[in-house]
Short mmCIF file of N, CA and C in Angstrom, two decimals:
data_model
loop_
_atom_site.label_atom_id
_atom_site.label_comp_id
_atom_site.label_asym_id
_atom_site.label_seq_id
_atom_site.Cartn_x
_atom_site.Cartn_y
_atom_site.Cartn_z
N UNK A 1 -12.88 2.98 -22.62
CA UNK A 1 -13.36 3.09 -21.27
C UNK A 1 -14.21 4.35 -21.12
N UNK A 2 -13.61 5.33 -21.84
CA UNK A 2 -14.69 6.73 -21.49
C UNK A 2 -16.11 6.26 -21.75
N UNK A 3 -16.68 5.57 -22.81
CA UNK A 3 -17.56 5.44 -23.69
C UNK A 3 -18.63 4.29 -22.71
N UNK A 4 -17.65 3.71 -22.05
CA UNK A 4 -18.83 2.92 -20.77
C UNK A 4 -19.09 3.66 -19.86
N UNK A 5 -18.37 4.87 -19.45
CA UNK A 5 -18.50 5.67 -18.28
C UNK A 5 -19.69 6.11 -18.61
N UNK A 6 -19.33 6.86 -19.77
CA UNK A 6 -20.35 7.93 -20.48
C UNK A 6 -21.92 7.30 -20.90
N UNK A 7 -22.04 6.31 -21.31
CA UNK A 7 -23.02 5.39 -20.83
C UNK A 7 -23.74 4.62 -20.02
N UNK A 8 -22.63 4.38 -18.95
CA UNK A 8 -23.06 3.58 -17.37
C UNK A 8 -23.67 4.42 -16.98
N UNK A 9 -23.03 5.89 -16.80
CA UNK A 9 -23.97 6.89 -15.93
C UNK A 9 -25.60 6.84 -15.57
N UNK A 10 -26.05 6.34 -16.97
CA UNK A 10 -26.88 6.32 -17.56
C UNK A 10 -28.12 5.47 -16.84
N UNK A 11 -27.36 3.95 -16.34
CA UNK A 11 -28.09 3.00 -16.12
C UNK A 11 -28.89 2.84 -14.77
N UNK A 12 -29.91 1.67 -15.22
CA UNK A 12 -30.99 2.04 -13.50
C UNK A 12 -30.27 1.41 -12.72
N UNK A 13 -30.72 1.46 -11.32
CA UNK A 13 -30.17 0.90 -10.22
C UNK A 13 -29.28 -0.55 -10.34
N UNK A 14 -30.60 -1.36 -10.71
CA UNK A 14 -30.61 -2.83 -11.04
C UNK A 14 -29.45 -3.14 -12.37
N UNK A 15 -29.21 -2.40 -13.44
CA UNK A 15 -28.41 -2.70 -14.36
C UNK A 15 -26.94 -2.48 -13.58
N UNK A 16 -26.49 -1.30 -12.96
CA UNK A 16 -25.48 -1.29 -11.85
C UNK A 16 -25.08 -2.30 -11.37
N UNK A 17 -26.40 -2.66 -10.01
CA UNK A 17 -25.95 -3.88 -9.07
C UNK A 17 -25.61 -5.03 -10.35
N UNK A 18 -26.06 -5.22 -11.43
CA UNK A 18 -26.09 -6.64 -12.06
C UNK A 18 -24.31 -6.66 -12.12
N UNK A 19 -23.60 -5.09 -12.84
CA UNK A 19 -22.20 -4.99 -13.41
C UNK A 19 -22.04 -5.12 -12.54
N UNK A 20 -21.76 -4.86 -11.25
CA UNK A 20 -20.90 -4.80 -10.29
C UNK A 20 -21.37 -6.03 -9.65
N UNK A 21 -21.70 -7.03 -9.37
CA UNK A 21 -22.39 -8.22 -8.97
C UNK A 21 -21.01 -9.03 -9.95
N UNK A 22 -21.38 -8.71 -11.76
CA UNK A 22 -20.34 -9.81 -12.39
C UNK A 22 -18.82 -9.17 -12.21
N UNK A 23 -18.54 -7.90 -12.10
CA UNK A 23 -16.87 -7.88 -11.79
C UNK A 23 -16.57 -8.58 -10.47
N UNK A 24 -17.26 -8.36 -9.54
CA UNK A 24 -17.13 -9.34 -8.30
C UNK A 24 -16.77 -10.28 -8.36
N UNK A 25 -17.75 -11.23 -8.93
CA UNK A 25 -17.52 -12.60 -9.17
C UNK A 25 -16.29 -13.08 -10.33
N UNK A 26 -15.73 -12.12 -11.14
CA UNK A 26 -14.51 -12.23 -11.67
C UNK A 26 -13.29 -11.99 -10.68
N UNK A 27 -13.43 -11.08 -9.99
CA UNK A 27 -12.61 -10.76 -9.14
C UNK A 27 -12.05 -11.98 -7.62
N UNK A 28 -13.34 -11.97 -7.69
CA UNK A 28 -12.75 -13.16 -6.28
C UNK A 28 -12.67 -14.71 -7.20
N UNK A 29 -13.30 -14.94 -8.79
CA UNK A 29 -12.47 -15.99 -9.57
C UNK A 29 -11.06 -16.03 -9.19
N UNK A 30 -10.55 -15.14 -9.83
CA UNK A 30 -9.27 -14.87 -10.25
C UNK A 30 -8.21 -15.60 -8.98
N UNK A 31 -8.59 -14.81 -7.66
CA UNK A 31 -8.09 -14.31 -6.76
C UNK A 31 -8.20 -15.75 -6.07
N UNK A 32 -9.31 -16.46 -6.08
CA UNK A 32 -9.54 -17.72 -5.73
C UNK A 32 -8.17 -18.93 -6.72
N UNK A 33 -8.32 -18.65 -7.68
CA UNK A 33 -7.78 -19.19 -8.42
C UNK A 33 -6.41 -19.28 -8.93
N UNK A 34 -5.96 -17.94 -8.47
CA UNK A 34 -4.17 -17.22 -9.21
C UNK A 34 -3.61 -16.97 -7.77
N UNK A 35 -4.08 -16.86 -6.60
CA UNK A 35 -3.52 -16.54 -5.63
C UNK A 35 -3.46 -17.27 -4.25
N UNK A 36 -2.32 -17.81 -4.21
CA UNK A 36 -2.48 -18.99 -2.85
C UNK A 36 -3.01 -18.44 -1.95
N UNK A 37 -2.47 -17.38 -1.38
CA UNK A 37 -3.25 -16.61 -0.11
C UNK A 37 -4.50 -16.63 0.27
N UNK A 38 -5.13 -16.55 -1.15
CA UNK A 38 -6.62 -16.35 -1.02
C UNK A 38 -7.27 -17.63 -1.18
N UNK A 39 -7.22 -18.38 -2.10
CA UNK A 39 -7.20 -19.56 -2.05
C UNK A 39 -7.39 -20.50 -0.70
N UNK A 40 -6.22 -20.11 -0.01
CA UNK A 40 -6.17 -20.37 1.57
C UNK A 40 -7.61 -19.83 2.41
N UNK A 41 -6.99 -18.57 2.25
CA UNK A 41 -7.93 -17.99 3.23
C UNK A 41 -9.47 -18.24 2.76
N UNK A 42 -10.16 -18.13 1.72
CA UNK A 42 -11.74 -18.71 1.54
C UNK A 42 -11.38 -20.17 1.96
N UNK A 43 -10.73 -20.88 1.68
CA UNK A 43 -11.16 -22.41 1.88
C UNK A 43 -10.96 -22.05 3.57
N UNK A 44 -10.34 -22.09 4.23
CA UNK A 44 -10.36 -22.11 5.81
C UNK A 44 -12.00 -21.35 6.49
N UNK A 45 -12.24 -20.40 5.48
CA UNK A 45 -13.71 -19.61 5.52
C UNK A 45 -14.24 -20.49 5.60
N UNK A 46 -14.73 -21.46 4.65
CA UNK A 46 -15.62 -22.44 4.29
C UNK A 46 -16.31 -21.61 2.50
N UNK A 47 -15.61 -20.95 2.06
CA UNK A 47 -16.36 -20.12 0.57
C UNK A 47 -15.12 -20.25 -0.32
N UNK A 48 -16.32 -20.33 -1.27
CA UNK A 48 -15.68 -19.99 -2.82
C UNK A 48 -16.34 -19.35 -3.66
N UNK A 49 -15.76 -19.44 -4.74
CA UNK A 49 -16.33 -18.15 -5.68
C UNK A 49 -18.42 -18.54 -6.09
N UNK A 50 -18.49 -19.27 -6.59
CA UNK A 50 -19.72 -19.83 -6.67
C UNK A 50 -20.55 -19.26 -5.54
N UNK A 51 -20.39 -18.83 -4.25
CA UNK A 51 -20.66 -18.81 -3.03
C UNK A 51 -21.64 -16.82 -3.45
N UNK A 52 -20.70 -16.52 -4.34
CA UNK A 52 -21.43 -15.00 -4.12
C UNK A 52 -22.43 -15.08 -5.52
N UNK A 53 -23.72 -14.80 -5.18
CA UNK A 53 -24.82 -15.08 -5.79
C UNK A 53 -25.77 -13.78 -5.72
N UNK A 54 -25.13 -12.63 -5.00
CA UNK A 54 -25.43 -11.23 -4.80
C UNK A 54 -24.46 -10.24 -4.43
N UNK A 55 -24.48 -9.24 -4.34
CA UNK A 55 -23.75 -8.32 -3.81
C UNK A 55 -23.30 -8.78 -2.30
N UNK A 56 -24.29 -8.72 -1.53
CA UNK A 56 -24.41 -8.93 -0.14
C UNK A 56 -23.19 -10.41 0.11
N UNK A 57 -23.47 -11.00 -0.56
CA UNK A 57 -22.83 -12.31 0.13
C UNK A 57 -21.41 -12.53 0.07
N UNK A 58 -20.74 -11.22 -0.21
CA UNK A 58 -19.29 -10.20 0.11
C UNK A 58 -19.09 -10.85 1.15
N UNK A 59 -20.17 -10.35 2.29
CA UNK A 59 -20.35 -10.08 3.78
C UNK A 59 -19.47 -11.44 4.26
N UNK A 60 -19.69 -12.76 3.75
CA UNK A 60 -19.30 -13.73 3.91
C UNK A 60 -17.91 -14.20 3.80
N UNK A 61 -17.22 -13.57 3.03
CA UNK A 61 -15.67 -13.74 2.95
C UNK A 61 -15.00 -12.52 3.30
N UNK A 62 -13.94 -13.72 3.94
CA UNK A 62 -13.14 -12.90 5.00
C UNK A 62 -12.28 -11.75 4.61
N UNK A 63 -11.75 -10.75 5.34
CA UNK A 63 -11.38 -9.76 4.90
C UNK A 63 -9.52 -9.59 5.18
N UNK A 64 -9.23 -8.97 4.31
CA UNK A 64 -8.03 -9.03 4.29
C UNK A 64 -7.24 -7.60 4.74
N UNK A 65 -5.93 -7.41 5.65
CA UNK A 65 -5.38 -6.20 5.88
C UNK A 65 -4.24 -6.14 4.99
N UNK A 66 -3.45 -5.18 5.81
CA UNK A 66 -2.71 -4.62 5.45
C UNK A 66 -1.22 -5.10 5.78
N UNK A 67 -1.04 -5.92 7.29
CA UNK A 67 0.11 -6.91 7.70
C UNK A 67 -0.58 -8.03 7.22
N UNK A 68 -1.69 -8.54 6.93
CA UNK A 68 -1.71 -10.02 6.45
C UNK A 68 -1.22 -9.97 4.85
N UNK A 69 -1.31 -9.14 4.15
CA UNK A 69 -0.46 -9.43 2.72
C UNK A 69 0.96 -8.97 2.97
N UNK A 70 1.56 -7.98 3.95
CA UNK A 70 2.83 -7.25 3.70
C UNK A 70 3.68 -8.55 4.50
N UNK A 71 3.24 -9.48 5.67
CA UNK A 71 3.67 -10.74 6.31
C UNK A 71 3.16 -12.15 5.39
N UNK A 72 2.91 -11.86 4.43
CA UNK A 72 2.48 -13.14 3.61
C UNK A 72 2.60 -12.88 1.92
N UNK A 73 3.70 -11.63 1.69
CA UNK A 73 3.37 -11.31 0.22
C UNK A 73 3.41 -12.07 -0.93
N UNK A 74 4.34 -13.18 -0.39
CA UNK A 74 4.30 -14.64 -2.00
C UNK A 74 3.13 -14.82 -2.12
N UNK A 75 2.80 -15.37 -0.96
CA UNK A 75 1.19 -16.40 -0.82
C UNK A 75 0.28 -15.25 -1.14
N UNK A 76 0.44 -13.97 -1.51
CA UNK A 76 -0.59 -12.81 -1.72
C UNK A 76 -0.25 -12.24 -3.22
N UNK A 77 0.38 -13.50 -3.83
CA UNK A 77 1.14 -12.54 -5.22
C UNK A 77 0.46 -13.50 -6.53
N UNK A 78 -0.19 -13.22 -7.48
CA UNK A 78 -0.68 -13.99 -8.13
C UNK A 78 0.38 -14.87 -9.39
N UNK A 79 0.01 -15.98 -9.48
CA UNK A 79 0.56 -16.75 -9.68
C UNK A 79 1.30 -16.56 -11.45
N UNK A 80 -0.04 -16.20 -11.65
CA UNK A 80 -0.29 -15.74 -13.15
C UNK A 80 0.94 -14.78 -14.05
N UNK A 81 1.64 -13.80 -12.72
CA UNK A 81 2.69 -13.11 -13.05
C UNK A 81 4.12 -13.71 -13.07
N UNK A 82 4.70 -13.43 -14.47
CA UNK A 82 5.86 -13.81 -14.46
C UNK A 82 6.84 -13.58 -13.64
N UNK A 83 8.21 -14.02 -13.22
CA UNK A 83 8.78 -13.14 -12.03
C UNK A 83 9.63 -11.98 -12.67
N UNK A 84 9.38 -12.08 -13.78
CA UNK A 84 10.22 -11.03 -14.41
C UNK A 84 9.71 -9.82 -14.50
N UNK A 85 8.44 -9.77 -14.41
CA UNK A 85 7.56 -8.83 -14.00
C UNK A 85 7.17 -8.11 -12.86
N UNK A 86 7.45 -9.02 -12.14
CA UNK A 86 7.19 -8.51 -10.73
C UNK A 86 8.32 -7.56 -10.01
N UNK A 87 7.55 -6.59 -9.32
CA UNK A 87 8.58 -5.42 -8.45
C UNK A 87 7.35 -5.03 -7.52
N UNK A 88 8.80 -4.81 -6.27
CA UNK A 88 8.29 -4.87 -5.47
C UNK A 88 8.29 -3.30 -5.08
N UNK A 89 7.13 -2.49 -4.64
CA UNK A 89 7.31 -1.13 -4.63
C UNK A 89 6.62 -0.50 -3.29
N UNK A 90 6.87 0.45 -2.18
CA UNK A 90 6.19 0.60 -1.28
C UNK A 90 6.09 2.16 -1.37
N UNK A 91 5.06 2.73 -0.54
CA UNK A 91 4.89 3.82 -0.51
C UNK A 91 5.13 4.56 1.38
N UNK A 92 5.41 5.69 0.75
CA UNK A 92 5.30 6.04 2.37
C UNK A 92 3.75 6.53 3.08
N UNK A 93 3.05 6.37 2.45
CA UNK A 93 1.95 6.95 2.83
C UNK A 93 1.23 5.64 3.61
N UNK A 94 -0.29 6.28 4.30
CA UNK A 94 -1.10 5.30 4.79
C UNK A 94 -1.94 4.18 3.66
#
């Protein structure tokens, strides 16, 4: 990881937006895909992953708080994790 840092620094604008354009679109994969919650919530949107074709088109799916996962945490827990794995941990902070 140092060795992409130490190299990303590096890159023009456009090589940036491109990386961060494809973790995106891995990210709301996943999330589309491993997590009922979300799953839910884009389809009731009317979006799916295919849907982001730029940075900008973020703008388009809906946003998520802080009581909608802590009042919905199954449906916000990805599927992918074993339950043996899972713990549940809170913080006192904001």
């Amino acid at each position: 990881m140092h060795d992409f840092y130490r190299t990303a620094q590096w890159w023009p604008q456009e090589q940036i937006e491109q990386w961060q354009l494809k973790q995106l679109k891995m990210i709301v994969q996943y999330a589309y895909h491993n997590v009922p919650g979300y799953y839910q919530l884009y389809s009731e949107s009317g979006v799916a992953p295919d849907d982001i074709r730029c940075l900008d088109d973020i703008r388009n799916f809906p946003f998520t708080d802080k009581s909608l996962i802590r009042d919905h945490l199954s449906e916000f827990t990805s599927t992918t994790i074993p339950a043996y794995k899972k713990q549940y941990v809170t913080t006192g902070g904001s």
